[in-house]
């Protein structure tokens, strides 16, 4: 099985949900299409969608909700279709 | 022309700043790291006042539609020209059709792209700097977006003979190591308890994710103010004073310190307890979110000496370039 890892394109705070009361964007086992939002990074008072760069099944969530992240950090591992 | 293929996270046109209007509440804006901005301009034969592109945390992708000369300075963003890695702090030739792509910032936060002739946008109040809070200057007063087209100013002469010039290693900052930021205490440091005044300079402060061109909000210990009787005209918070002007770089402490940067308000009702010296504002603006910062108290004479030394460094860089 080929895997790929979605990396943080910027530093900030990683959020797994669009809003504290909303469900998470993705859970392990979910299927995502290329371009689907898998999380949000908050930095400089704005929020940036983090999109999947491939289609596949989420095999691992590598960062906790509200974790401090650096650019280049591994966020989510995908098993490619 | 330069076509913006991918704008990045927060990319603006900036120059040396918009001066002379502070009294009407207009902050200078301009490149957050004036050293990197100035060196980029020198490498392409511009004066320091020419407008450059400032990219924060995430680089942009550009397509050039004419032959010109460029330089990239500041935070490392692994620049590639048509897919081939190119050096930073060096004068580069680009041709019509070339694509320049930059990645996310490592070793610093902000990267500058200078082009011979400068970025030509209409000056507002004698400056091409973008002030996004009120939407003036730069490119339509806003951060760049995918598909924008930047006009290159008239360089007057062919600058291609500059290609290959580079900055000596000793003058290239290693931003990630620059965690000591010098400050001059005042104007209102008398409002702090003795313990807090010491703590301001002893504590490890951390850059928060909110830090931007307006202010660098820092996380760290609680700062305490001396008890006082609330003066007429001051707010109820211990950090409130009757309004005063805020120097650029001044540190106010509503609860946790905020260093006011180049897009900040020019005055208000918070005590400012110290001011980051001009040379070190460049370094502070290269600290990324979550990185530590230590304040180091210096005298005004030491601050002026640091500024003089930096001016000499810039002159020596300029003089080292082969025209």
Coordinates of C-alpha atoms in Angstrom, one line a residue:
Chain A
X1 CA 0.0 0.0 0.0
X2 CA 1.4 3.4 -1.0
X3 CA 1.1 6.1 1.6
X4 CA 1.7 9.9 1.5
X5 CA 1.9 12.4 4.3
X6 CA 0.2 15.8 4.2
X7 CA 2.6 18.3 5.7
X8 CA 2.0 21.8 7.2
X9 CA 2.7 24.5 4.7
X10 CA 3.0 27.1 7.5
X11 CA 3.6 27.3 11.2
X12 CA 0.7 28.0 13.6
X13 CA -1.9 26.2 15.6
X14 CA -3.5 23.1 14.0
X15 CA -7.3 22.6 14.4
X16 CA -9.0 19.4 13.5
X17 CA -12.5 21.1 13.5
X18 CA -13.8 24.2 11.7
X19 CA -15.4 25.3 15.0
X20 CA -15.1 24.0 18.6
X21 CA -18.6 22.5 18.5
X22 CA -18.3 21.0 15.0
X23 CA -17.3 17.5 14.1
X24 CA -13.7 16.9 13.0
X25 CA -12.9 17.3 9.4
X26 CA -11.5 13.8 9.1
X27 CA -11.1 10.7 11.3
X28 CA -8.8 7.8 10.8
X29 CA -10.5 5.4 8.3
X30 CA -12.3 8.2 6.4
X31 CA -11.9 8.5 2.6
X32 CA -10.8 11.9 1.3
X33 CA -10.6 13.3 -2.3
X34 CA -7.8 15.5 -3.5
X35 CA -8.7 19.1 -2.4
X36 CA -10.8 18.0 0.6
X37 CA -10.1 20.1 3.8
X38 CA -8.4 17.9 6.5
X39 CA -7.7 20.7 9.0
X40 CA -7.2 24.4 9.6
X41 CA -4.0 26.3 10.7
X42 CA -4.5 29.5 12.6
X43 CA -1.7 32.0 12.2
X44 CA -1.5 35.9 12.1
X45 CA -5.1 36.1 13.1
X46 CA -6.4 34.2 10.0
X47 CA -7.3 30.6 9.4
X48 CA -5.9 28.6 6.4
X49 CA -7.6 25.5 5.1
X50 CA -5.2 22.5 4.8
X51 CA -6.3 20.5 1.8
X52 CA -5.4 16.9 0.9
X53 CA -3.0 16.8 -2.0
X54 CA -4.2 13.3 -3.0
X55 CA -7.2 10.9 -2.8
X56 CA -7.1 8.1 -0.3
X57 CA -7.9 6.8 3.1
X58 CA -6.8 8.5 6.3
X59 CA -4.5 6.0 8.0
X60 CA -3.0 8.2 10.7
X61 CA -3.8 11.6 12.3
X62 CA -0.3 12.7 13.4
X63 CA -1.1 16.0 15.2
X64 CA -3.6 16.6 18.1
X65 CA -6.2 19.3 17.9
X66 CA -4.9 22.8 18.9
X67 CA -1.3 21.6 18.7
X68 CA 1.5 24.1 18.0
X69 CA 3.0 23.2 14.6
X70 CA 6.0 24.2 12.5
X71 CA 5.9 24.5 8.7
X72 CA 6.9 21.1 7.3
X73 CA 5.4 19.1 10.2
X74 CA 3.6 15.8 9.3
X75 CA -0.1 16.2 9.8
X76 CA -2.0 13.3 8.3
X77 CA -1.0 10.1 6.7
X78 CA -3.0 8.8 3.7
X79 CA -3.1 5.4 2.1
X80 CA -3.5 6.3 -1.6
X81 CA -6.3 4.8 -3.7
Chain B
X1 CA 5.7 42.3 -15.7
X2 CA 5.5 39.6 -13.0
X3 CA 2.5 37.4 -12.8
X4 CA 1.6 36.0 -9.4
X5 CA 0.8 32.3 -9.9
X6 CA 0.4 31.5 -6.2
X7 CA 0.4 34.4 -3.8
X8 CA 1.2 32.5 -0.6
X9 CA -0.1 33.2 2.9
X10 CA 0.5 36.9 3.4
X11 CA 2.4 38.6 0.6
X12 CA 2.5 42.4 0.3
X13 CA 4.4 45.1 -1.6
X14 CA 6.6 47.1 0.9
X15 CA 9.3 49.8 0.8
X16 CA 11.4 51.7 3.3
X17 CA 8.2 53.1 4.9
X18 CA 5.6 55.9 4.8
X19 CA 7.1 58.6 7.0
X20 CA 6.0 62.1 8.1
X21 CA 2.3 61.2 8.9
X22 CA 2.6 59.6 12.3
X23 CA 0.9 62.6 14.0
X24 CA -2.3 61.9 12.0
X25 CA -2.2 58.2 13.1
X26 CA -0.5 56.8 10.0
X27 CA 2.1 54.2 10.9
X28 CA 5.1 53.8 8.6
X29 CA 4.3 50.3 7.3
X30 CA 7.2 49.2 5.0
X31 CA 9.3 46.1 5.1
X32 CA 9.4 44.4 8.5
X33 CA 13.0 43.4 8.0
X34 CA 14.6 46.6 6.6
X35 CA 18.0 45.0 6.5
X36 CA 17.0 42.2 4.2
X37 CA 14.8 44.6 2.1
X38 CA 17.7 47.0 1.7
X39 CA 20.2 44.3 0.8
X40 CA 17.8 42.8 -1.8
X41 CA 17.5 46.3 -3.4
X42 CA 21.2 46.9 -3.4
X43 CA 21.8 43.5 -5.1
X44 CA 19.7 44.6 -8.1
X45 CA 21.1 48.1 -8.2
X46 CA 18.1 49.9 -6.6
X47 CA 18.1 52.4 -3.8
X48 CA 16.7 51.2 -0.5
X49 CA 13.5 53.0 -1.1
X50 CA 12.4 50.8 -4.1
X51 CA 9.4 48.5 -3.4
X52 CA 10.0 44.8 -2.9
X53 CA 7.7 41.9 -2.3
X54 CA 7.5 40.7 1.3
X55 CA 6.4 37.1 1.8
X56 CA 5.5 35.8 5.3
X57 CA 5.8 32.2 6.4
X58 CA 4.9 30.9 2.9
X59 CA 6.6 31.8 -0.4
X60 CA 4.9 32.7 -3.6
X61 CA 5.2 31.5 -7.2
X62 CA 5.9 34.1 -9.9
X63 CA 6.1 34.0 -13.7
X64 CA 8.2 36.7 -15.3
X65 CA 7.1 38.1 -18.7
X66 CA 10.3 40.1 -19.4
X67 CA 14.1 39.7 -18.9
X68 CA 15.3 41.3 -15.7
X69 CA 17.5 41.0 -12.6
X70 CA 16.3 39.9 -9.2
X71 CA 17.5 39.1 -5.7
X72 CA 15.9 37.1 -2.8
X73 CA 16.9 37.8 0.8
X74 CA 15.5 37.2 4.3
X75 CA 14.2 33.9 5.6
X76 CA 15.2 30.8 3.7
X77 CA 12.5 29.7 1.3
X78 CA 14.3 27.2 -0.9
X79 CA 13.8 29.3 -4.1
X80 CA 13.8 27.5 -7.5
X81 CA 13.9 29.0 -10.9
X82 CA 12.3 26.8 -13.5
X83 CA 12.6 23.9 -11.0
X84 CA 16.4 24.4 -10.4
X85 CA 17.5 25.6 -6.9
X86 CA 18.9 29.1 -6.9
X87 CA 20.9 31.0 -4.2
X88 CA 19.5 33.7 -1.9
X89 CA 21.5 36.9 -1.1
X90 CA 22.7 36.9 -4.7
X91 CA 21.9 38.8 -7.9
X92 CA 20.1 36.5 -10.4
X93 CA 19.2 36.8 -14.0
X94 CA 15.6 35.9 -15.1
X95 CA 14.3 35.6 -18.6
X96 CA 10.8 36.1 -20.1
X97 CA 8.8 33.0 -19.3
X98 CA 10.8 32.0 -16.2
X99 CA 9.0 30.7 -13.2
X100 CA 10.3 31.5 -9.7
X101 CA 8.8 29.3 -6.9
X102 CA 9.4 29.7 -3.1
X103 CA 8.5 27.2 -0.4
X104 CA 7.7 27.8 3.3
X105 CA 10.1 29.7 5.5
X106 CA 12.8 28.0 7.5
X107 CA 15.4 30.0 9.4
X108 CA 13.3 33.2 9.6
X109 CA 9.8 34.2 8.8
X110 CA 9.9 36.8 6.0
X111 CA 11.5 36.8 2.6
X112 CA 12.0 39.7 0.2
X113 CA 12.1 39.6 -3.6
X114 CA 13.7 42.7 -5.2
X115 CA 13.6 43.3 -9.0
X116 CA 15.7 45.9 -10.9
X117 CA 13.6 49.1 -11.1
X118 CA 11.5 48.1 -8.1
X119 CA 7.8 47.0 -8.0
X120 CA 5.9 49.9 -9.6
X121 CA 2.7 50.5 -7.8
X122 CA 1.2 54.0 -7.3
X123 CA 2.7 55.7 -4.3
X124 CA 0.2 56.8 -1.6
X125 CA 1.5 59.6 0.7
X126 CA 4.9 59.2 -0.9
X127 CA 5.2 55.5 -0.2
X128 CA 4.5 52.2 -2.1
X129 CA 4.1 50.3 1.2
X130 CA 0.9 48.3 1.8
X131 CA -1.1 49.2 4.9
X132 CA -3.7 46.5 4.9
X133 CA -5.6 47.7 8.0
X134 CA -7.0 50.7 6.1
X135 CA -6.4 49.3 2.6
X136 CA -4.0 51.8 1.2
X137 CA -0.7 51.6 -0.7
X138 CA 1.0 48.6 -2.4
X139 CA -1.2 46.6 -4.7
X140 CA -4.8 47.9 -4.2
X141 CA -4.0 48.2 -0.5
X142 CA -4.2 44.5 0.1
X143 CA -2.2 41.3 0.2
X144 CA -1.4 39.7 -3.2
X145 CA -3.8 37.2 -4.6
X146 CA -3.3 34.4 -7.3
X147 CA -3.5 36.0 -10.7
X148 CA -2.3 39.5 -9.8
X149 CA 0.1 41.2 -12.2
X150 CA 2.9 43.3 -10.9
X151 CA 4.5 46.0 -13.0
X152 CA 8.3 46.4 -12.9
X153 CA 9.6 50.0 -12.6
X154 CA 12.0 51.5 -15.1
X155 CA 15.5 50.5 -14.2
X156 CA 16.9 53.2 -16.5
X157 CA 19.8 51.0 -17.7
X158 CA 20.6 47.3 -18.2
X159 CA 21.5 45.8 -14.8
X160 CA 22.6 42.4 -16.1
X161 CA 26.2 43.1 -15.2
X162 CA 25.2 42.8 -11.5
X163 CA 24.4 39.2 -12.0
X164 CA 26.6 36.9 -9.9
X165 CA 27.2 39.4 -7.1
X166 CA 26.5 38.0 -3.6
X167 CA 26.6 39.0 0.0
X168 CA 29.5 37.8 2.1
X169 CA 28.5 35.1 4.6
X170 CA 29.5 37.2 7.6
X171 CA 26.7 39.6 6.7
X172 CA 23.9 37.0 6.2
X173 CA 21.9 36.8 9.4
X174 CA 21.3 33.3 10.9
X175 CA 17.8 34.3 12.0
X176 CA 17.0 31.2 14.1
X177 CA 20.0 32.0 16.4
X178 CA 19.0 35.6 16.9
X179 CA 16.8 35.2 20.0
X180 CA 18.2 38.2 22.0
X181 CA 16.3 41.4 21.2
X182 CA 17.7 44.7 22.6
X183 CA 15.3 47.2 24.1
X184 CA 15.6 50.6 25.7
X185 CA 13.4 50.8 28.8
X186 CA 10.8 53.5 29.0
X187 CA 8.7 55.5 28.6
X188 CA 6.5 54.1 31.4
X189 CA 8.7 51.4 32.9
X190 CA 8.3 53.3 36.2
X191 CA 4.8 51.7 36.3
X192 CA 6.2 48.2 36.7
X193 CA 7.1 46.6 40.0
X194 CA 10.9 46.1 40.4
X195 CA 10.4 42.3 40.1
X196 CA 8.5 42.7 36.8
X197 CA 11.0 45.1 35.4
X198 CA 13.7 42.5 36.0
X199 CA 11.5 39.7 34.7
X200 CA 10.8 41.6 31.4
X201 CA 14.5 41.2 30.6
X202 CA 15.1 37.8 32.3
X203 CA 12.1 35.7 31.2
X204 CA 11.8 33.6 28.1
X205 CA 9.0 35.1 25.9
X206 CA 7.4 33.0 23.2
X207 CA 6.1 34.5 19.9
X208 CA 2.4 33.7 19.7
X209 CA 0.6 32.6 16.5
X210 CA -1.2 36.0 16.5
X211 CA 2.1 37.9 15.9
X212 CA 1.9 39.9 12.6
X213 CA 2.8 43.1 11.0
X214 CA 0.7 45.1 13.5
X215 CA 2.1 43.6 16.7
X216 CA 4.2 40.8 18.1
X217 CA 2.2 39.3 21.0
X218 CA 4.3 37.3 23.4
X219 CA 3.5 34.6 25.9
X220 CA 5.4 34.4 29.3
X221 CA 5.1 35.3 33.0
X222 CA 2.5 37.7 34.4
X223 CA 3.8 41.3 34.5
X224 CA 2.7 43.3 37.5
X225 CA 2.2 47.0 37.8
X226 CA 2.8 49.1 40.9
X227 CA -0.4 50.1 42.7
X228 CA -1.6 53.6 41.9
X229 CA -4.5 55.9 42.1
X230 CA -6.2 55.9 38.7
X231 CA -5.4 59.3 37.1
X232 CA -8.2 61.3 35.5
X233 CA -8.4 60.2 31.8
X234 CA -6.8 56.8 32.3
X235 CA -8.6 53.5 32.0
X236 CA -9.2 51.2 35.0
X237 CA -6.6 48.5 34.0
X238 CA -3.3 48.9 35.9
X239 CA -1.6 49.1 32.5
X240 CA -3.7 52.1 31.4
X241 CA -2.2 55.6 31.3
X242 CA -3.6 58.8 30.0
X243 CA -3.1 58.6 26.3
X244 CA 0.5 58.7 24.9
X245 CA 2.2 58.3 21.6
X246 CA 3.6 54.8 20.9
X247 CA 7.1 54.7 19.4
X248 CA 7.4 52.0 16.7
X249 CA 8.8 48.9 18.5
X250 CA 7.4 49.9 21.8
X251 CA 6.2 47.2 24.2
X252 CA 2.8 47.6 25.8
X253 CA 1.5 45.2 28.4
X254 CA -2.3 45.0 28.3
X255 CA -1.8 41.6 30.1
X256 CA 1.0 40.0 28.1
X257 CA 3.5 42.1 26.1
X258 CA 2.8 43.2 22.6
X259 CA 5.6 44.7 20.6
X260 CA 4.1 47.3 18.3
X261 CA 5.4 46.7 14.7
X262 CA 5.3 48.8 11.6
X263 CA 1.5 48.6 11.0
X264 CA 0.5 49.4 14.6
X265 CA -1.6 52.2 16.0
X266 CA 0.4 55.3 16.8
X267 CA -1.0 56.1 20.2
X268 CA -3.4 55.1 22.9
X269 CA -3.9 54.4 26.6
X270 CA -1.5 51.6 27.5
X271 CA 1.8 52.1 29.3
X272 CA 4.7 51.3 27.0
X273 CA 7.5 49.9 29.2
X274 CA 10.3 49.6 26.6
X275 CA 11.1 50.0 22.9
X276 CA 12.8 47.4 20.7
X277 CA 15.8 49.2 19.0
X278 CA 15.5 49.7 15.2
X279 CA 18.1 47.1 14.2
X280 CA 16.6 44.4 16.3
X281 CA 13.0 45.0 15.0
X282 CA 14.4 43.4 11.8
X283 CA 15.4 40.4 13.8
X284 CA 12.2 40.2 15.8
X285 CA 10.2 40.3 12.6
X286 CA 12.1 37.1 11.6
X287 CA 11.1 35.2 14.7
X288 CA 8.4 32.6 13.9
X289 CA 5.4 31.7 16.0
X290 CA 6.4 29.5 19.0
X291 CA 10.1 30.7 18.9
X292 CA 11.6 32.1 22.1
X293 CA 12.6 35.8 22.5
X294 CA 14.8 37.3 25.3
X295 CA 14.8 41.1 25.9
X296 CA 18.1 42.7 26.7
X297 CA 18.1 46.2 28.1
X298 CA 20.6 48.6 26.5
X299 CA 21.2 52.3 26.8
X300 CA 20.2 54.8 24.1
X301 CA 23.9 55.3 23.3
X302 CA 24.2 51.5 22.7
X303 CA 21.1 51.6 20.5
X304 CA 22.5 54.4 18.4
X305 CA 25.8 52.6 18.1
X306 CA 24.0 49.5 16.9
X307 CA 22.2 51.6 14.3
X308 CA 25.4 53.2 13.1
X309 CA 27.1 49.8 12.9
X310 CA 24.3 48.5 10.7
X311 CA 24.4 51.5 8.5
X312 CA 28.1 50.8 8.0
X313 CA 27.4 47.2 7.3
X314 CA 24.9 48.1 4.6
X315 CA 27.3 50.6 3.0
X316 CA 30.0 48.0 3.0
X317 CA 27.7 45.5 1.3
X318 CA 26.7 48.1 -1.3
X319 CA 30.4 48.9 -1.9
X320 CA 31.3 45.3 -2.3
X321 CA 29.1 44.8 -5.3
X322 CA 30.6 44.9 -8.8
X323 CA 28.5 47.1 -11.0

